[in-house]
XYZ file of C-alpha atoms in Angstrom:
576
model
C 0.000 0.000 0.000
C 2.897 2.346 0.777
C 4.294 1.791 -2.713
C 0.898 2.551 -4.256
C 0.633 5.775 -2.251
C 4.090 6.877 -3.334
C 3.313 6.089 -6.959
C 0.087 8.089 -6.714
C 1.955 11.021 -5.165
C 4.476 11.046 -7.978
C 1.716 10.862 -10.569
C -0.020 13.831 -8.948
C 3.259 15.772 -8.765
C 3.876 15.006 -12.428
C 0.418 16.346 -13.280
C 1.091 19.552 -11.351
C 4.419 20.005 -13.075
C 2.761 19.504 -16.459
C 0.099 22.089 -15.595
C 2.709 24.509 -14.330
C 4.687 24.029 -17.492
C 1.648 24.793 -19.638
C 1.000 27.957 -17.654
C 4.610 28.976 -17.928
C 4.544 28.538 -21.670
C 1.426 30.698 -21.922
C 2.799 33.522 -19.731
C 4.577 36.375 -21.469
C 8.227 36.337 -20.504
C 11.651 36.144 -21.951
C 12.032 33.294 -24.487
C 15.355 32.157 -23.017
C 13.879 31.810 -19.553
C 10.945 29.843 -20.942
C 13.266 27.458 -22.747
C 15.402 27.000 -19.612
C 12.307 26.367 -17.508
C 10.964 23.940 -20.083
C 14.214 21.942 -20.105
C 14.432 21.886 -16.314
C 10.847 20.683 -15.922
C 11.256 18.054 -18.636
C 14.326 16.716 -16.823
C 12.392 16.614 -13.541
C 9.544 14.764 -15.204
C 11.978 12.233 -16.723
C 13.600 11.583 -13.366
C 10.257 11.153 -11.590
C 8.998 8.793 -14.292
C 12.115 6.719 -13.689
C 11.320 6.628 -9.975
C 7.734 5.629 -10.746
C 8.954 2.789 -13.003
C 11.280 1.536 -10.269
C 8.492 1.574 -7.690
C 6.132 -0.216 -10.064
C 8.680 -3.031 -10.505
C 9.077 -3.325 -6.754
C 5.319 -3.274 -6.230
C 4.802 -6.007 -8.832
C 7.433 -8.232 -7.191
C 5.947 -7.627 -3.755
C 2.447 -8.486 -4.964
C 3.738 -11.592 -6.756
C 5.448 -12.748 -3.581
C 2.314 -12.143 -1.526
C 0.170 -13.942 -4.114
C 2.496 -16.973 -4.146
C 2.520 -17.121 -0.350
C -1.271 -16.848 -0.290
C -1.626 -19.771 -2.707
C 0.654 -21.824 -0.485
C -1.555 -21.054 2.494
C 1.148 -19.016 4.235
C 0.533 -15.535 5.552
C 3.232 -13.073 4.537
C 4.158 -10.706 7.332
C 5.005 -7.046 6.866
C 8.567 -7.775 7.958
C 8.946 -10.450 5.267
C 7.549 -8.095 2.616
C 10.043 -5.489 3.715
C 12.895 -8.012 3.550
C 11.858 -9.256 0.123
C 11.784 -5.674 -1.121
C 14.997 -4.414 0.364
C 17.228 -7.142 -1.042
C 16.657 -5.906 -4.621
C 19.080 -3.403 -6.119
C 17.921 -1.976 -9.418
C 19.584 0.346 -11.888
C 17.879 3.271 -13.564
C 17.309 7.025 -13.311
C 17.213 7.668 -9.553
C 17.464 11.105 -7.917
C 19.789 10.636 -4.909
C 18.148 13.563 -3.140
C 14.801 11.705 -2.991
C 14.397 9.326 -0.014
C 12.030 6.351 -0.045
C 12.366 5.141 3.570
C 14.947 2.540 2.551
C 16.362 0.408 5.409
C 19.699 1.181 6.981
C 22.768 -0.338 5.249
C 23.114 -2.968 8.008
C 19.691 -4.364 7.164
C 21.076 -5.895 3.969
C 23.243 -8.335 5.961
C 22.856 -11.835 4.586
C 20.608 -13.828 6.891
C 20.593 -17.644 6.931
C 17.084 -18.721 7.829
C 17.600 -22.376 8.754
C 18.647 -24.621 11.628
C 22.324 -23.787 11.203
C 23.694 -27.253 10.421
C 27.126 -27.443 8.725
C 27.357 -27.390 4.959
C 28.334 -30.543 3.059
C 31.919 -31.433 2.174
C 30.675 -32.272 -1.347
C 29.055 -30.450 -4.216
C 25.513 -29.697 -3.021
C 23.355 -31.369 -5.676
C 19.728 -30.266 -5.555
C 16.933 -29.812 -8.061
C 16.403 -26.489 -9.833
C 13.181 -26.032 -7.838
C 14.963 -26.633 -4.529
C 17.831 -24.379 -5.547
C 15.463 -21.515 -6.352
C 13.707 -22.035 -3.015
C 17.038 -22.059 -1.163
C 18.104 -18.891 -2.964
C 14.833 -17.135 -2.148
C 14.866 -18.220 1.516
C 18.134 -16.414 2.245
C 18.681 -12.715 1.740
C 20.580 -12.044 -1.430
C 21.513 -9.130 -3.641
C 20.282 -8.560 -7.202
C 22.801 -6.685 -9.345
C 22.505 -6.233 -13.099
C 20.286 -9.280 -13.560
C 22.450 -11.522 -11.338
C 21.819 -12.900 -7.844
C 24.668 -12.990 -5.351
C 24.030 -14.826 -2.114
C 24.744 -17.728 0.216
C 21.985 -20.354 -0.161
C 22.613 -22.984 2.522
C 25.747 -21.105 3.519
C 27.647 -21.565 0.251
C 28.745 -18.625 -1.923
C 26.690 -18.620 -5.116
C 26.323 -16.437 -8.174
C 23.184 -17.099 -10.223
C 21.124 -15.591 -12.990
C 17.884 -13.796 -12.079
C 15.813 -16.945 -12.662
C 18.481 -19.150 -10.994
C 18.807 -21.199 -14.207
C 22.565 -20.549 -14.390
C 24.583 -20.751 -11.187
C 28.080 -21.285 -9.855
C 28.666 -22.242 -6.216
C 32.038 -22.435 -4.480
C 32.488 -24.160 -1.126
C 35.144 -25.278 1.311
C 35.830 -28.300 3.509
C 38.889 -27.676 5.676
C 39.993 -30.301 8.252
C 43.328 -29.847 10.017
C 44.233 -32.638 12.471
C 46.953 -32.662 15.089
C 47.840 -34.866 18.030
C 49.730 -38.050 18.755
C 50.091 -41.452 20.425
C 51.294 -42.412 23.882
C 51.851 -45.772 25.579
C 51.711 -47.281 22.096
C 55.292 -48.448 21.724
C 56.259 -51.785 20.130
C 57.218 -54.915 22.013
C 60.660 -56.396 21.648
C 61.132 -57.694 18.113
C 58.356 -55.572 16.556
C 58.758 -52.647 14.209
C 57.953 -49.310 15.761
C 55.681 -48.096 12.976
C 54.634 -44.511 12.282
C 53.082 -43.715 15.645
C 54.150 -40.116 16.187
C 54.067 -38.658 19.683
C 52.916 -35.432 18.040
C 52.328 -34.481 14.432
C 49.745 -32.882 12.145
C 47.932 -33.709 8.936
C 45.780 -31.744 6.505
C 43.087 -34.419 6.489
C 40.836 -32.672 3.974
C 41.131 -29.471 1.990
C 38.329 -29.680 -0.548
C 37.032 -26.837 -2.679
C 33.685 -27.926 -4.180
C 32.743 -26.197 -7.431
C 29.120 -26.704 -8.489
C 28.048 -25.568 -11.970
C 24.333 -25.466 -12.745
C 22.065 -25.057 -15.721
C 18.516 -25.627 -14.480
C 18.341 -29.307 -13.486
C 21.742 -30.236 -14.916
C 24.553 -29.945 -12.381
C 28.287 -30.590 -12.673
C 30.271 -31.068 -9.444
C 34.077 -30.798 -9.467
C 35.951 -30.978 -6.161
C 39.750 -30.994 -6.017
C 41.241 -32.113 -2.708
C 44.547 -30.791 -1.393
C 44.472 -33.294 1.464
C 43.785 -36.379 -0.622
C 45.742 -38.987 1.316
C 46.804 -39.964 4.809
C 49.864 -37.692 4.772
C 50.347 -34.022 3.978
C 51.414 -33.115 0.462
C 49.033 -35.134 -1.709
C 46.680 -33.465 -4.164
C 43.857 -35.404 -5.753
C 40.309 -35.322 -7.053
C 37.481 -35.988 -4.618
C 34.724 -35.881 -7.232
C 34.056 -34.909 -10.836
C 30.578 -35.853 -11.989
C 27.462 -34.822 -13.902
C 23.997 -34.958 -12.337
C 20.384 -34.602 -13.421
C 17.856 -33.507 -10.781
C 14.691 -32.974 -12.817
C 12.883 -36.011 -11.401
C 11.149 -35.625 -8.048
C 13.510 -36.243 -5.100
C 15.881 -38.088 -7.433
C 19.516 -37.497 -8.391
C 21.019 -39.295 -11.397
C 24.830 -39.316 -11.409
C 27.671 -40.329 -13.715
C 31.384 -39.709 -13.190
C 33.869 -39.842 -10.335
C 31.738 -39.860 -7.226
C 31.384 -41.219 -3.687
C 28.584 -43.801 -3.959
C 26.378 -43.691 -0.888
C 26.692 -47.007 0.967
C 26.383 -47.565 4.770
C 24.852 -44.971 7.053
C 28.224 -43.517 8.052
C 29.362 -43.164 4.455
C 26.145 -41.343 3.548
C 27.005 -38.609 6.048
C 29.221 -35.688 5.149
C 32.598 -35.767 6.871
C 31.604 -32.404 8.364
C 29.002 -34.315 10.406
C 31.070 -37.221 11.814
C 30.771 -38.080 15.530
C 34.549 -38.561 15.799
C 37.502 -37.683 13.589
C 37.264 -40.870 11.502
C 34.601 -43.329 10.405
C 34.363 -46.665 12.245
C 36.883 -49.133 10.813
C 34.294 -51.561 9.436
C 32.397 -48.935 7.412
C 35.641 -47.553 6.021
C 36.698 -51.085 5.048
C 33.354 -51.939 3.440
C 33.034 -48.722 1.436
C 36.381 -49.252 -0.252
C 35.439 -52.624 -1.720
C 33.657 -50.953 -4.633
C 32.802 -47.424 -3.502
C 34.819 -44.858 -1.532
C 36.027 -41.465 -2.689
C 36.497 -40.593 -6.372
C 35.094 -43.892 -7.660
C 33.691 -43.996 -11.190
C 29.946 -44.466 -10.727
C 26.723 -44.574 -12.695
C 23.526 -44.657 -10.685
C 20.849 -42.806 -8.774
C 19.337 -42.127 -5.399
C 15.725 -41.396 -4.479
C 14.316 -40.264 -1.155
C 10.990 -39.620 0.532
C 10.079 -38.706 4.091
C 9.858 -42.357 5.140
C 12.295 -44.191 2.882
C 15.522 -43.878 0.902
C 17.224 -45.983 -1.794
C 20.391 -45.680 -3.886
C 22.219 -47.974 -6.269
C 25.340 -47.550 -8.408
C 27.409 -49.474 -10.914
C 31.034 -48.688 -10.128
C 34.455 -48.965 -11.731
C 37.959 -47.877 -10.839
C 39.079 -45.065 -8.552
C 40.425 -41.867 -10.055
C 44.146 -42.319 -10.708
C 44.082 -46.076 -10.181
C 45.922 -46.732 -13.453
C 48.562 -44.101 -12.659
C 51.893 -45.804 -12.014
C 53.750 -42.634 -11.049
C 52.886 -43.164 -7.403
C 51.539 -46.310 -5.775
C 49.711 -44.019 -3.338
C 48.214 -41.816 -6.031
C 44.691 -42.864 -5.089
C 42.973 -42.155 -1.790
C 43.874 -45.543 -0.361
C 46.844 -46.507 -2.508
C 46.982 -49.201 -5.127
C 47.854 -47.234 -8.243
C 49.233 -49.521 -10.962
C 50.512 -48.929 -14.468
C 50.053 -52.594 -15.409
C 46.256 -52.818 -15.088
C 44.938 -54.927 -17.946
C 41.321 -55.040 -16.789
C 39.827 -52.478 -14.374
C 37.618 -53.423 -11.465
C 33.831 -53.382 -11.769
C 31.297 -53.592 -8.969
C 28.022 -52.306 -7.585
C 26.461 -50.879 -4.447
C 22.923 -50.874 -3.050
C 21.572 -49.181 0.052
C 17.977 -49.032 1.290
C 16.739 -47.282 4.406
C 13.456 -46.649 6.149
C 12.232 -44.221 8.778
C 9.297 -45.906 10.534
C 9.126 -43.281 13.303
C 9.464 -39.547 12.592
C 8.213 -37.168 15.300
C 9.502 -34.052 17.008
C 11.141 -36.066 19.786
C 11.805 -39.392 18.061
C 13.469 -40.635 14.887
C 14.022 -44.316 14.139
C 16.222 -45.300 11.203
C 16.601 -48.852 9.848
C 18.425 -49.933 6.736
C 20.754 -52.328 4.981
C 23.686 -51.960 2.619
C 25.286 -54.339 0.155
C 28.399 -53.917 -1.948
C 30.336 -56.153 -4.318
C 33.400 -56.049 -6.506
C 32.277 -58.819 -8.802
C 35.371 -58.466 -10.974
C 38.601 -57.308 -9.344
C 41.281 -55.392 -11.208
C 43.563 -57.590 -13.306
C 47.205 -56.502 -13.057
C 49.857 -57.879 -15.358
C 52.383 -60.226 -13.791
C 55.093 -58.483 -15.840
C 55.866 -54.786 -15.816
C 55.777 -54.971 -19.617
C 52.001 -55.245 -19.859
C 52.082 -55.242 -23.643
C 53.693 -58.684 -23.749
C 51.978 -60.132 -20.669
C 49.776 -63.148 -21.297
C 48.417 -63.549 -17.765
C 47.549 -61.405 -14.777
C 46.723 -61.722 -11.097
C 43.650 -60.653 -9.166
C 44.115 -60.032 -5.473
C 42.728 -57.957 -2.638
C 43.680 -56.926 0.879
C 42.208 -55.294 3.966
C 43.815 -53.149 6.618
C 42.754 -50.410 8.995
C 44.486 -47.841 11.140
C 43.335 -47.447 14.773
C 40.886 -44.714 13.701
C 43.315 -41.795 13.948
C 44.576 -40.764 10.534
C 47.840 -38.824 10.742
C 49.930 -41.270 8.703
C 50.251 -44.053 11.270
C 50.831 -47.686 10.341
C 48.219 -50.438 10.074
C 48.204 -52.883 12.967
C 45.267 -54.960 11.741
C 45.869 -56.049 8.131
C 45.434 -59.199 6.069
C 48.231 -58.705 3.576
C 47.617 -59.706 -0.042
C 44.874 -62.312 -0.602
C 45.729 -63.982 -3.902
C 43.413 -65.654 -6.412
C 40.525 -63.421 -5.361
C 37.611 -63.735 -7.737
C 34.983 -61.615 -6.018
C 34.605 -59.535 -2.843
C 31.312 -58.600 -1.200
C 29.881 -57.214 2.031
C 26.400 -56.796 3.490
C 24.817 -55.836 6.771
C 22.125 -53.904 8.665
C 22.127 -50.405 10.116
C 20.082 -48.921 12.951
C 19.769 -45.452 14.467
C 17.479 -43.997 17.151
C 17.172 -40.363 18.193
C 15.327 -39.331 21.320
C 15.326 -35.568 21.873
C 19.017 -34.675 22.257
C 20.354 -38.232 22.380
C 21.316 -40.177 19.254
C 22.438 -43.826 19.275
C 23.345 -45.762 16.136
C 25.285 -48.795 14.934
C 26.037 -51.079 11.985
C 27.268 -54.640 11.422
C 28.862 -56.032 8.234
C 30.118 -59.380 7.071
C 32.785 -59.356 4.343
C 33.380 -62.308 2.032
C 36.220 -63.023 -0.388
C 35.546 -65.730 -2.973
C 38.759 -67.369 -4.180
C 39.456 -69.708 -7.074
C 42.160 -72.330 -7.217
C 42.771 -75.874 -6.093
C 42.265 -76.271 -2.336
C 41.523 -72.588 -1.720
C 38.630 -71.654 0.560
C 36.685 -68.441 0.685
C 37.678 -65.988 3.397
C 35.284 -64.237 5.762
C 35.681 -61.167 7.975
C 33.330 -59.076 10.088
C 32.996 -55.890 12.065
C 30.578 -53.665 13.904
C 30.331 -50.411 15.843
C 28.069 -48.559 18.240
C 28.074 -44.769 18.694
C 26.212 -42.297 20.875
C 26.027 -38.514 20.884
C 24.292 -36.148 23.280
C 23.869 -32.456 22.434
C 24.392 -30.483 25.641
C 23.273 -27.178 24.135
C 22.404 -26.054 20.626
C 20.100 -27.751 18.119
C 20.494 -31.565 18.432
C 21.384 -33.896 15.595
C 18.426 -34.435 13.281
C 17.535 -36.775 10.437
C 18.259 -35.807 6.832
C 15.734 -37.258 4.398
C 17.980 -36.473 1.438
C 20.984 -38.437 2.737
C 19.101 -41.083 4.730
C 21.417 -40.342 7.649
C 21.814 -38.017 10.613
C 23.246 -34.493 10.500
C 25.539 -32.647 12.889
C 24.113 -30.389 15.617
C 22.968 -26.967 14.452
C 23.606 -23.405 15.567
C 20.892 -20.886 14.730
C 22.097 -17.405 13.879
C 20.716 -15.995 17.143
C 22.675 -18.632 19.102
C 26.102 -18.131 17.526
C 29.081 -17.825 19.842
C 29.028 -14.441 21.548
C 30.052 -14.397 25.228
C 28.771 -10.830 25.640
C 25.233 -12.151 24.999
C 25.773 -15.458 26.807
C 25.569 -17.345 23.501
C 27.869 -20.362 23.144
C 26.941 -22.156 19.914
C 26.466 -25.933 20.242
C 28.325 -28.548 22.265
C 28.006 -32.319 22.164
C 29.660 -35.229 23.913
C 30.237 -38.422 21.870
C 31.205 -42.023 22.565
C 32.202 -44.792 20.198
C 32.973 -48.536 20.277
C 34.329 -50.213 17.134
C 35.507 -53.758 16.279
C 36.904 -55.421 13.147
C 37.945 -59.060 12.918
C 40.370 -59.743 10.063
C 41.109 -63.372 10.997
C 39.839 -66.155 8.737
C 40.309 -69.955 8.618
C 42.873 -69.881 11.441
C 42.632 -73.631 12.075
C 42.766 -74.763 8.432
C 45.377 -77.353 7.504
C 46.174 -75.567 4.242
C 48.388 -72.603 5.103
C 47.177 -70.759 1.991
C 43.716 -70.538 3.551
C 44.920 -69.107 6.873
C 44.607 -65.325 7.108
C 45.705 -63.736 10.371
C 44.857 -60.058 10.084
C 44.161 -59.543 13.779
C 41.168 -58.230 15.684
C 41.089 -54.525 16.427
C 38.953 -52.844 19.094
C 38.806 -49.076 19.522
C 37.148 -47.096 22.325
C 36.746 -43.348 21.671
C 35.280 -40.459 23.628
C 35.186 -36.851 22.588
C 33.746 -33.369 22.601
C 32.595 -31.373 19.570
C 32.023 -27.627 19.818
C 30.297 -25.620 17.082
C 30.650 -21.821 17.594
C 28.463 -21.388 14.481
C 27.353 -23.448 11.517
C 30.625 -22.982 9.618
C 33.251 -23.936 12.208
C 33.869 -26.862 14.537
C 36.514 -27.881 17.057
C 36.858 -31.600 17.870
C 38.783 -33.354 20.629
C 39.036 -37.186 20.762
C 40.684 -39.620 23.135
C 41.037 -43.226 21.879
C 42.242 -46.486 23.355
C 42.965 -49.351 20.959
C 43.590 -53.075 21.454
C 44.802 -55.186 18.524
C 45.510 -58.925 18.634
C 48.548 -60.207 16.800
C 48.653 -60.132 13.028
C 51.249 -60.799 10.355
C 52.334 -57.152 10.283
C 55.901 -56.427 11.358
C 54.500 -53.751 13.662
C 52.156 -56.200 15.441
C 53.742 -59.621 15.889
C 52.602 -60.132 19.489
C 49.574 -57.889 19.804
C 49.611 -54.210 20.602
C 47.715 -51.604 22.616
C 47.947 -47.852 22.844
C 46.227 -44.500 23.215
C 45.866 -41.389 21.132
C 44.734 -37.812 21.677
C 43.667 -35.925 18.584
C 42.114 -32.584 17.759
C 40.618 -31.107 14.602
C 39.825 -27.589 13.518
C 37.163 -27.578 10.812
C 35.665 -25.005 8.484
C 32.848 -25.668 6.031
C 31.220 -23.331 3.499
């Protein structure tokens, strides 16, 4: 109504000026003065018409917003109308001496209207409809037909209709800490168990390019391995989001398998995933794995399946650790192929309760075939093998204590198991179990079997508790609303949670078999972890973990007789 009144006032003023001009022309006076007056009044009329045009545009947008909200059954408040109006900057003939009750400069501060959960460590793939809604929900700036803003906390430049967009993010994880009381026994190798060191665990810069429902995600990673100094590719894929609650993907990707692996690393309870989920995901998924597949989600259920191939850089012989988990080979004659499937349900979804149940399966039904000779062009045969090994869930370059070594004549590897999670108010408890099988071929060779499980709990002391994400079929990190961000002067402290974790993997198989080729002594590893996670706001987190590990003897030179130890680790994290 205010805009209409202003428009009417300008129209009336324009009429008066026109009348005055006519009178001036009719009055007898000097011709030069008449011409000067005529020019001045014409300029004033032009400027006021420009102001009227600007106000009409604003009024039309305001009415369109109100009409849309009315159709959705949502009442639009005066404050929201004011916010929707003030975030538009238009160009045109504007007289700086004329004031239109515009808000103070501070009112244009970008405001994130959501629960304040951390951003993802990946390219944020959403439909065009969801992207437009996310852009409209946060305050943004319109300049020359472009929108500049931070939908979901990530810097984004988009066209006026949000059809074209470029988003740039950040996932920064710096770890530091060390081991104590973890020394070797007599006759064992010491291993890389630093008393204090640091590691750039992740330094990802997600670039997301959009044209309507087609999205390309490219994320280089400057912390792509277990030690500082490696640069790799976390993802490079194309996506289509035009189908309801569905994302179709092709390219280098992290296929979603297991509940833990479906979470962003920005949301982990502790610094690292449980050993069993990390082991399972790398059979035929993991980071930067070539994938073709899709996921679909609803409020009560979630499903995803992918056909997978090799990891990025797996055929690069320049460095045997060129991939995320090693294994690069220049003699690969036949790349690995596999598949993943995960289904999840949410039978209970209330304000105070969430119950999650699911199951995941993964298989490398054809392992990579590496030439027996370094001269792959003349090789007539090749070997297929696999191996498993896990660090004691603190990743600063330490050695594996539980490891199988190479398992030769491996034809196929698979894993399957259930997952369960329950949230009650501020308490979240979850766990998973997986059995891993290795099918071998050859006279007298038996299949190998391994297993593992974990249980984790988190309690949010203050801040928004962990909630369920329908899109990922997993739980998020605690949230910090913008009016709860760390500010001691206002007695605001962000969010704080206490976490606990129990994890077991058993890498022993066929220990009593008479055929030594069937005996695999990888050891059993148990890890107890407790920690605190503090979120001053949605973009930053500080983590502190204490772990105690117990590993039975394996065939590793660092663990001939069994080994125990402790670690203290911290992480500073930033996510945009």
